[in-house]
Every structure is written in C-alpha cells, then in structure tokens.
PDB file of C-alpha atoms in Angstrom:
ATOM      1  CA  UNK A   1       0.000   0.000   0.000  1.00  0.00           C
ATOM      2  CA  UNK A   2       2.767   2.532   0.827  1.00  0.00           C
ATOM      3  CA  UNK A   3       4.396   1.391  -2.891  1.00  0.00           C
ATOM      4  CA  UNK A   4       1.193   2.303  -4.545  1.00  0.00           C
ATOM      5  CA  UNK A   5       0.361   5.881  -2.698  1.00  0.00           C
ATOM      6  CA  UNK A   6       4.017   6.772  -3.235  1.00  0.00           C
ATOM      7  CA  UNK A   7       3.404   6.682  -6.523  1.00  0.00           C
ATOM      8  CA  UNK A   8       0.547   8.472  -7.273  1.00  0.00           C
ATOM      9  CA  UNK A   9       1.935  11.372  -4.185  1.00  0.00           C
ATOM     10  CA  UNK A  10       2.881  14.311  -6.180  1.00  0.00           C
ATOM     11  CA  UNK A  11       6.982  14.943  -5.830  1.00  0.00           C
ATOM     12  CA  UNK A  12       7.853  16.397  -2.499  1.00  0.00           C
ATOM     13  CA  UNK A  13       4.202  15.670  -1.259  1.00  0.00           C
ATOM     14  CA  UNK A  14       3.809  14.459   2.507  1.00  0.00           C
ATOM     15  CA  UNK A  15       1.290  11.821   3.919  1.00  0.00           C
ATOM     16  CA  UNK A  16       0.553  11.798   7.468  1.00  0.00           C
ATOM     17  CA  UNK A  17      -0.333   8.266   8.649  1.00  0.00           C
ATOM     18  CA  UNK A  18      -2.089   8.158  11.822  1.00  0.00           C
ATOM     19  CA  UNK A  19      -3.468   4.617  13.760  1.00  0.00           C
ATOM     20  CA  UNK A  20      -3.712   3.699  17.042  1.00  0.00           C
ATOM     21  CA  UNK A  21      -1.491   1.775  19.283  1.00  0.00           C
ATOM     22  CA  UNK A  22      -0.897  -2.073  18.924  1.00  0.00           C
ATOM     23  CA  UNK A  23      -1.161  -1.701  22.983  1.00  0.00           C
ATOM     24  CA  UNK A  24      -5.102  -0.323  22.905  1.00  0.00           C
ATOM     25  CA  UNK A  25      -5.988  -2.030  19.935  1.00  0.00           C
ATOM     26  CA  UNK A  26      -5.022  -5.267  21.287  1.00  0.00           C
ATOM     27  CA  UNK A  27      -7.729  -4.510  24.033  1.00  0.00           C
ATOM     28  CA  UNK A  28     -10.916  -4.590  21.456  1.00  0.00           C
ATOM     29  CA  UNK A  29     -12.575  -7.599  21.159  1.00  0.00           C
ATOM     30  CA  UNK A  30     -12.758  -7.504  17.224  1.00  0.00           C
ATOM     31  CA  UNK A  31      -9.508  -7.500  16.639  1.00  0.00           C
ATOM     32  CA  UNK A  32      -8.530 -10.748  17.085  1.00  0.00           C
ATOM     33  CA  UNK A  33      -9.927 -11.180  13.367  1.00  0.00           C
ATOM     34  CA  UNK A  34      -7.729 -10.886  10.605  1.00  0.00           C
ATOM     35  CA  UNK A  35      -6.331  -7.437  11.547  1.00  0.00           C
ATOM     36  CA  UNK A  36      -3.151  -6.398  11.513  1.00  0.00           C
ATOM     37  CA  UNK A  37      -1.594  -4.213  14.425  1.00  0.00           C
ATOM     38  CA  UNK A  38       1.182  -1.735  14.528  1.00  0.00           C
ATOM     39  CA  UNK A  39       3.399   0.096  17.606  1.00  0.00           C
ATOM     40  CA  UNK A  40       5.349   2.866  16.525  1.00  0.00           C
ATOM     41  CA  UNK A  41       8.701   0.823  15.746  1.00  0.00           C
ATOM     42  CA  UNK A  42       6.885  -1.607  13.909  1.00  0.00           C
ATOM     43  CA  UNK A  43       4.994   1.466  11.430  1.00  0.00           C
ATOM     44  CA  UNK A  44       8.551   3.184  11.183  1.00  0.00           C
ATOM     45  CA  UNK A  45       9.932  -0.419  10.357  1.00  0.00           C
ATOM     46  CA  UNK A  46       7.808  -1.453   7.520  1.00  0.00           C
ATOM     47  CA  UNK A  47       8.163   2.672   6.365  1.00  0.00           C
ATOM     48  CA  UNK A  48      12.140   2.016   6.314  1.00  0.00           C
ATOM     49  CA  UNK A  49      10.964  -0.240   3.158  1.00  0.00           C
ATOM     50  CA  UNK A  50       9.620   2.545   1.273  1.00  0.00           C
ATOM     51  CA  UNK A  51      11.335   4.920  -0.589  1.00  0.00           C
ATOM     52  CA  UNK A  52       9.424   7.414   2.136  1.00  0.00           C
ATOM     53  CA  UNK A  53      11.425   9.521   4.175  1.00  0.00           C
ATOM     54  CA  UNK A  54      10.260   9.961   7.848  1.00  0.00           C
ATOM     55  CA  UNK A  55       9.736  13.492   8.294  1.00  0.00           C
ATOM     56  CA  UNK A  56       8.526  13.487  12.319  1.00  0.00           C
ATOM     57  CA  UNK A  57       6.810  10.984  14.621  1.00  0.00           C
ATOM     58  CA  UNK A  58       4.392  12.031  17.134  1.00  0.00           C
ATOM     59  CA  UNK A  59       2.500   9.572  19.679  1.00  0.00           C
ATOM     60  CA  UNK A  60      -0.476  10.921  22.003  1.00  0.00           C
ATOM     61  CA  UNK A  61      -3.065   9.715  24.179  1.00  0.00           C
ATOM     62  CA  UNK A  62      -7.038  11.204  24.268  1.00  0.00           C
ATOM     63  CA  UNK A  63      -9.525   9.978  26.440  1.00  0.00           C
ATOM     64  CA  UNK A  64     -12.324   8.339  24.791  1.00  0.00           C
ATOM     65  CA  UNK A  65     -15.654   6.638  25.648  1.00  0.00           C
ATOM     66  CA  UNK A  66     -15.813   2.864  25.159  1.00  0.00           C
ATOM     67  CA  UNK A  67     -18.917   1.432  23.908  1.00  0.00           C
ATOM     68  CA  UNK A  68     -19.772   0.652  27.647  1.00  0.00           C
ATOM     69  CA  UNK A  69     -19.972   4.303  28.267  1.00  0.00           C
ATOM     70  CA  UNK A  70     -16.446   4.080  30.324  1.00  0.00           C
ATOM     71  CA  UNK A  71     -13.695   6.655  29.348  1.00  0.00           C
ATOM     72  CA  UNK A  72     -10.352   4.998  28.744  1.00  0.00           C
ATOM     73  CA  UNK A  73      -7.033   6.393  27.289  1.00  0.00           C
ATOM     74  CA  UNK A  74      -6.005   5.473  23.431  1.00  0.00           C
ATOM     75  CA  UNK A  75      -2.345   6.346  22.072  1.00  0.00           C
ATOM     76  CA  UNK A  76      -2.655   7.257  18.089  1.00  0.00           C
ATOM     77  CA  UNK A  77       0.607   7.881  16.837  1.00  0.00           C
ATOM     78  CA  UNK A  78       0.798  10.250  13.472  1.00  0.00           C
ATOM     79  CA  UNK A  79       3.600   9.773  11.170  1.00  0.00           C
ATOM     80  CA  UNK A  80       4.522  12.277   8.521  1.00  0.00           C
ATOM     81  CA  UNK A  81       6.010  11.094   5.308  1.00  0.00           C
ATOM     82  CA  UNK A  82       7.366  12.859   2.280  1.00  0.00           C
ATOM     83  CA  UNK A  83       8.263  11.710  -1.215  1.00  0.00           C
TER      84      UNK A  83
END
C-alpha cells in the first residue's frame, strides 16, 4: 500500500499516517480477526521499506468513551512522510 500511494503522491508531497497503538488495539474484542496491528517501531519499520522519508513521529493519548460508556485512554501515533 505505501508502494502504490508513493506513486501516485505528487513529488515532495507528505502523507501523514495516523493509527492507534498495537497496545489499545489489542484490548478490542474484534480485533482478534484478521487485523493487523502496529506500535510505533513496527509502522517506522515497515516505512524504512519505502522509498518514504520519515519526516517526524508524534505519539499521544485522548480519552475516549468505550462502547460501555467508560472513558479509557487510546495512544494514536501520526507519522509524517514525504516523497
């Protein structure tokens, strides 16, 4: 996927990748299914493959509701990459 929207990126474009934490994720029940789940090392690993360059790395929590009304913490990380 990074292969294909490298090339279509217009030179010296950036795309910001943003997902949530393999930690949190791990903690829904639906994603035991055929999903695959990223920390920050593993993202910047499978980037490194790319002809990307890494421009900055940011990680950050928010406090959201779970579907059982409860408010829990989730760490997205956003990525910035330029062609």
């Amino acid at each position: 996927m990074l292969s294909e929207i490298y090339r279509v990126l217009k030179p010296n474009g950036n795309f910001c990748l943003t997902f949530a934490e393999e930690d949190f994720m791990k903690t829904l029940p639906f994603t035991q299914f055929e999903f695959e789940l990223y920390s920050t090392e593993k993202a910047q690993e499978l980037i490194k493959k790319s002809d990307f360059k890494i421009v900055y790395t940011e990680t950050q929590t928010e406090q959201v509701k779970s579907k059982t009304g409860e408010l829990v913490e989730r760490a997205f990380t956003t990525i910035v990459l330029e062609k």
